[in-house]
Amino acid sequence: MGFLICLPLTAQRDAFNGLDVNLNNLYRLSDAKTRSISPENFTGEKGKGGMATLEEGSASKAARDLGQGWKVNPYVRIPAGETFTMAEIDGPGAIQQIWMTPMHYEPINRVRIRIAVPE
């Protein structure tokens, strides 16, 4: 003897904002607009990554045989005490991840990340 359990299949009940993505909600669709801000693309515009040339790239020596379109500018060195603005974006948003690699001799407690929120 077997049992048949019928569960109603429904469309997404609540709108999903795209935040806190994990394996439990990975299948859900969202109207969120994503961007990837990096030294390759400070604005996050689609199709604007890999635009650095060998003359201006931070890793130009390592990428000398690859040329434009590859990771010619994958990082930014920020000297101690200096301020660097990675991006200036208007409108609401959420930062999902920040990846940085402080130099081995720089104590992590001296690294500050400031996010300016307009009043």
PDB file of C-alpha atoms in Angstrom:
ATOM      1  CA  MET A   1       0.000   0.000   0.000  1.00  0.00           C
ATOM      2  CA  GLY A   2       1.369   3.402  -0.852  1.00  0.00           C
ATOM      3  CA  PHE A   3       0.480   6.906   0.083  1.00  0.00           C
ATOM      4  CA  LEU A   4       0.271   9.788  -2.286  1.00  0.00           C
ATOM      5  CA  ILE A   5       0.854  13.204  -0.835  1.00  0.00           C
ATOM      6  CA  CYS A   6      -0.240  16.074  -3.021  1.00  0.00           C
ATOM      7  CA  LEU A   7       1.172  19.479  -2.342  1.00  0.00           C
ATOM      8  CA  PRO A   8      -0.144  22.428  -4.300  1.00  0.00           C
ATOM      9  CA  LEU A   9       2.470  23.926  -6.574  1.00  0.00           C
ATOM     10  CA  THR A  10       2.339  27.666  -6.323  1.00  0.00           C
ATOM     11  CA  ALA A  11       4.275  30.483  -7.861  1.00  0.00           C
ATOM     12  CA  GLN A  12       6.559  32.534  -5.683  1.00  0.00           C
ATOM     13  CA  ARG A  13       4.366  34.001  -2.992  1.00  0.00           C
ATOM     14  CA  ASP A  14       6.699  36.711  -1.775  1.00  0.00           C
ATOM     15  CA  ALA A  15       8.908  38.808  -3.991  1.00  0.00           C
ATOM     16  CA  PHE A  16      12.538  37.763  -3.582  1.00  0.00           C
ATOM     17  CA  ASN A  17      14.949  40.678  -3.253  1.00  0.00           C
ATOM     18  CA  GLY A  18      18.056  38.690  -4.222  1.00  0.00           C
ATOM     19  CA  LEU A  19      19.745  39.074  -0.833  1.00  0.00           C
ATOM     20  CA  ASP A  20      21.032  36.268   1.346  1.00  0.00           C
ATOM     21  CA  VAL A  21      21.287  33.765  -1.496  1.00  0.00           C
ATOM     22  CA  ASN A  22      21.995  30.222  -0.326  1.00  0.00           C
ATOM     23  CA  LEU A  23      21.201  26.672  -1.435  1.00  0.00           C
ATOM     24  CA  ASN A  24      17.678  26.926   0.008  1.00  0.00           C
ATOM     25  CA  ASN A  25      16.652  29.850  -2.206  1.00  0.00           C
ATOM     26  CA  LEU A  26      19.072  29.605  -5.118  1.00  0.00           C
ATOM     27  CA  TYR A  27      16.248  28.607  -7.459  1.00  0.00           C
ATOM     28  CA  ARG A  28      14.233  31.767  -6.796  1.00  0.00           C
ATOM     29  CA  LEU A  29      14.165  34.577  -9.307  1.00  0.00           C
ATOM     30  CA  SER A  30      14.735  38.200  -8.419  1.00  0.00           C
ATOM     31  CA  ASP A  31      14.455  41.553 -10.131  1.00  0.00           C
ATOM     32  CA  ALA A  32      17.704  42.655  -8.462  1.00  0.00           C
ATOM     33  CA  LYS A  33      20.350  44.215 -10.695  1.00  0.00           C
ATOM     34  CA  THR A  34      23.834  42.916  -9.989  1.00  0.00           C
ATOM     35  CA  ARG A  35      27.235  44.464 -10.574  1.00  0.00           C
ATOM     36  CA  SER A  36      30.768  43.427  -9.942  1.00  0.00           C
ATOM     37  CA  ILE A  37      32.939  46.348  -8.868  1.00  0.00           C
ATOM     38  CA  SER A  38      36.657  45.664  -9.222  1.00  0.00           C
ATOM     39  CA  PRO A  39      39.884  47.302 -10.413  1.00  0.00           C
ATOM     40  CA  GLU A  40      38.966  45.900 -13.831  1.00  0.00           C
ATOM     41  CA  ASN A  41      35.604  47.695 -13.774  1.00  0.00           C
ATOM     42  CA  PHE A  42      35.091  50.470 -11.204  1.00  0.00           C
ATOM     43  CA  THR A  43      31.579  51.320 -12.434  1.00  0.00           C
ATOM     44  CA  GLY A  44      30.247  47.772 -12.580  1.00  0.00           C
ATOM     45  CA  GLU A  45      28.834  48.372 -16.055  1.00  0.00           C
ATOM     46  CA  LYS A  46      28.104  45.267 -18.088  1.00  0.00           C
ATOM     47  CA  GLY A  47      30.781  44.504 -20.663  1.00  0.00           C
ATOM     48  CA  LYS A  48      33.309  46.953 -19.195  1.00  0.00           C
ATOM     49  CA  GLY A  49      35.617  44.474 -17.446  1.00  0.00           C
ATOM     50  CA  GLY A  50      38.991  43.655 -18.963  1.00  0.00           C
ATOM     51  CA  MET A  51      39.323  47.066 -20.619  1.00  0.00           C
ATOM     52  CA  ALA A  52      42.723  47.979 -19.121  1.00  0.00           C
ATOM     53  CA  THR A  53      45.682  48.150 -21.468  1.00  0.00           C
ATOM     54  CA  LEU A  54      49.231  46.980 -20.780  1.00  0.00           C
ATOM     55  CA  GLU A  55      50.342  50.601 -20.347  1.00  0.00           C
ATOM     56  CA  GLU A  56      47.958  51.252 -17.447  1.00  0.00           C
ATOM     57  CA  GLY A  57      47.451  47.826 -15.835  1.00  0.00           C
ATOM     58  CA  SER A  58      48.759  46.976 -12.364  1.00  0.00           C
ATOM     59  CA  ALA A  59      49.817  43.495 -13.519  1.00  0.00           C
ATOM     60  CA  SER A  60      51.088  44.549 -16.926  1.00  0.00           C
ATOM     61  CA  LYS A  61      54.348  42.604 -16.583  1.00  0.00           C
ATOM     62  CA  ALA A  62      52.558  39.336 -15.772  1.00  0.00           C
ATOM     63  CA  ALA A  63      50.010  39.934 -18.548  1.00  0.00           C
ATOM     64  CA  ARG A  64      52.477  41.163 -21.187  1.00  0.00           C
ATOM     65  CA  ASP A  65      51.815  38.157 -23.456  1.00  0.00           C
ATOM     66  CA  LEU A  66      48.043  38.192 -22.906  1.00  0.00           C
ATOM     67  CA  GLY A  67      47.057  41.739 -23.814  1.00  0.00           C
ATOM     68  CA  GLN A  68      43.817  43.632 -23.344  1.00  0.00           C
ATOM     69  CA  GLY A  69      40.795  41.597 -22.314  1.00  0.00           C
ATOM     70  CA  TRP A  70      42.678  39.581 -19.721  1.00  0.00           C
ATOM     71  CA  LYS A  71      43.327  40.444 -16.073  1.00  0.00           C
ATOM     72  CA  VAL A  72      45.754  43.245 -16.829  1.00  0.00           C
ATOM     73  CA  ASN A  73      44.540  45.347 -13.873  1.00  0.00           C
ATOM     74  CA  PRO A  74      43.380  42.856 -11.193  1.00  0.00           C
ATOM     75  CA  TYR A  75      44.388  44.825  -8.105  1.00  0.00           C
ATOM     76  CA  VAL A  76      45.007  48.267  -6.640  1.00  0.00           C
ATOM     77  CA  ARG A  77      47.830  48.999  -4.225  1.00  0.00           C
ATOM     78  CA  ILE A  78      46.788  51.509  -1.595  1.00  0.00           C
ATOM     79  CA  PRO A  79      49.737  52.981   0.324  1.00  0.00           C
ATOM     80  CA  ALA A  80      49.444  53.227   4.102  1.00  0.00           C
ATOM     81  CA  GLY A  81      47.504  56.285   5.177  1.00  0.00           C
ATOM     82  CA  GLU A  82      45.971  56.818   1.727  1.00  0.00           C
ATOM     83  CA  THR A  83      42.269  56.855   0.900  1.00  0.00           C
ATOM     84  CA  PHE A  84      40.956  55.100  -2.189  1.00  0.00           C
ATOM     85  CA  THR A  85      37.404  55.324  -3.537  1.00  0.00           C
ATOM     86  CA  MET A  86      36.491  52.069  -5.242  1.00  0.00           C
ATOM     87  CA  ALA A  87      33.020  53.104  -6.449  1.00  0.00           C
ATOM     88  CA  GLU A  88      30.421  55.843  -6.195  1.00  0.00           C
ATOM     89  CA  ILE A  89      26.936  54.560  -6.927  1.00  0.00           C
ATOM     90  CA  ASP A  90      23.616  56.373  -6.490  1.00  0.00           C
ATOM     91  CA  GLY A  91      20.499  54.577  -5.317  1.00  0.00           C
ATOM     92  CA  PRO A  92      19.749  51.684  -2.995  1.00  0.00           C
ATOM     93  CA  GLY A  93      21.894  48.594  -2.922  1.00  0.00           C
ATOM     94  CA  ALA A  94      23.563  45.915  -0.870  1.00  0.00           C
ATOM     95  CA  ILE A  95      27.178  44.830  -0.671  1.00  0.00           C
ATOM     96  CA  GLN A  96      27.226  41.039  -0.736  1.00  0.00           C
ATOM     97  CA  GLN A  97      30.974  40.487  -0.524  1.00  0.00           C
ATOM     98  CA  ILE A  98      34.201  42.418  -0.070  1.00  0.00           C
ATOM     99  CA  TRP A  99      37.443  40.678  -0.981  1.00  0.00           C
ATOM    100  CA  MET A 100      40.724  42.258  -0.020  1.00  0.00           C
ATOM    101  CA  THR A 101      44.215  41.041   0.680  1.00  0.00           C
ATOM    102  CA  PRO A 102      46.144  43.239   3.100  1.00  0.00           C
ATOM    103  CA  MET A 103      49.909  42.995   2.860  1.00  0.00           C
ATOM    104  CA  HIS A 104      51.404  40.529   5.324  1.00  0.00           C
ATOM    105  CA  TYR A 105      53.132  43.241   7.309  1.00  0.00           C
ATOM    106  CA  GLU A 106      50.045  45.445   7.703  1.00  0.00           C
ATOM    107  CA  PRO A 107      48.025  44.597  10.823  1.00  0.00           C
ATOM    108  CA  ILE A 108      44.402  44.005   9.828  1.00  0.00           C
ATOM    109  CA  ASN A 109      43.172  46.286  12.621  1.00  0.00           C
ATOM    110  CA  ARG A 110      44.573  49.260  10.696  1.00  0.00           C
ATOM    111  CA  VAL A 111      42.446  48.575   7.623  1.00  0.00           C
ATOM    112  CA  ARG A 112      39.250  50.631   7.572  1.00  0.00           C
ATOM    113  CA  ILE A 113      36.358  50.345   5.176  1.00  0.00           C
ATOM    114  CA  ARG A 114      34.025  53.324   5.126  1.00  0.00           C
ATOM    115  CA  ILE A 115      30.684  53.257   3.410  1.00  0.00           C
ATOM    116  CA  ALA A 116      29.203  56.718   3.016  1.00  0.00           C
ATOM    117  CA  VAL A 117      25.423  56.841   3.206  1.00  0.00           C
ATOM    118  CA  PRO A 118      23.865  60.120   2.039  1.00  0.00           C
ATOM    119  CA  GLU A 119      21.537  61.802   4.510  1.00  0.00           C
TER     120      GLU A 119
END
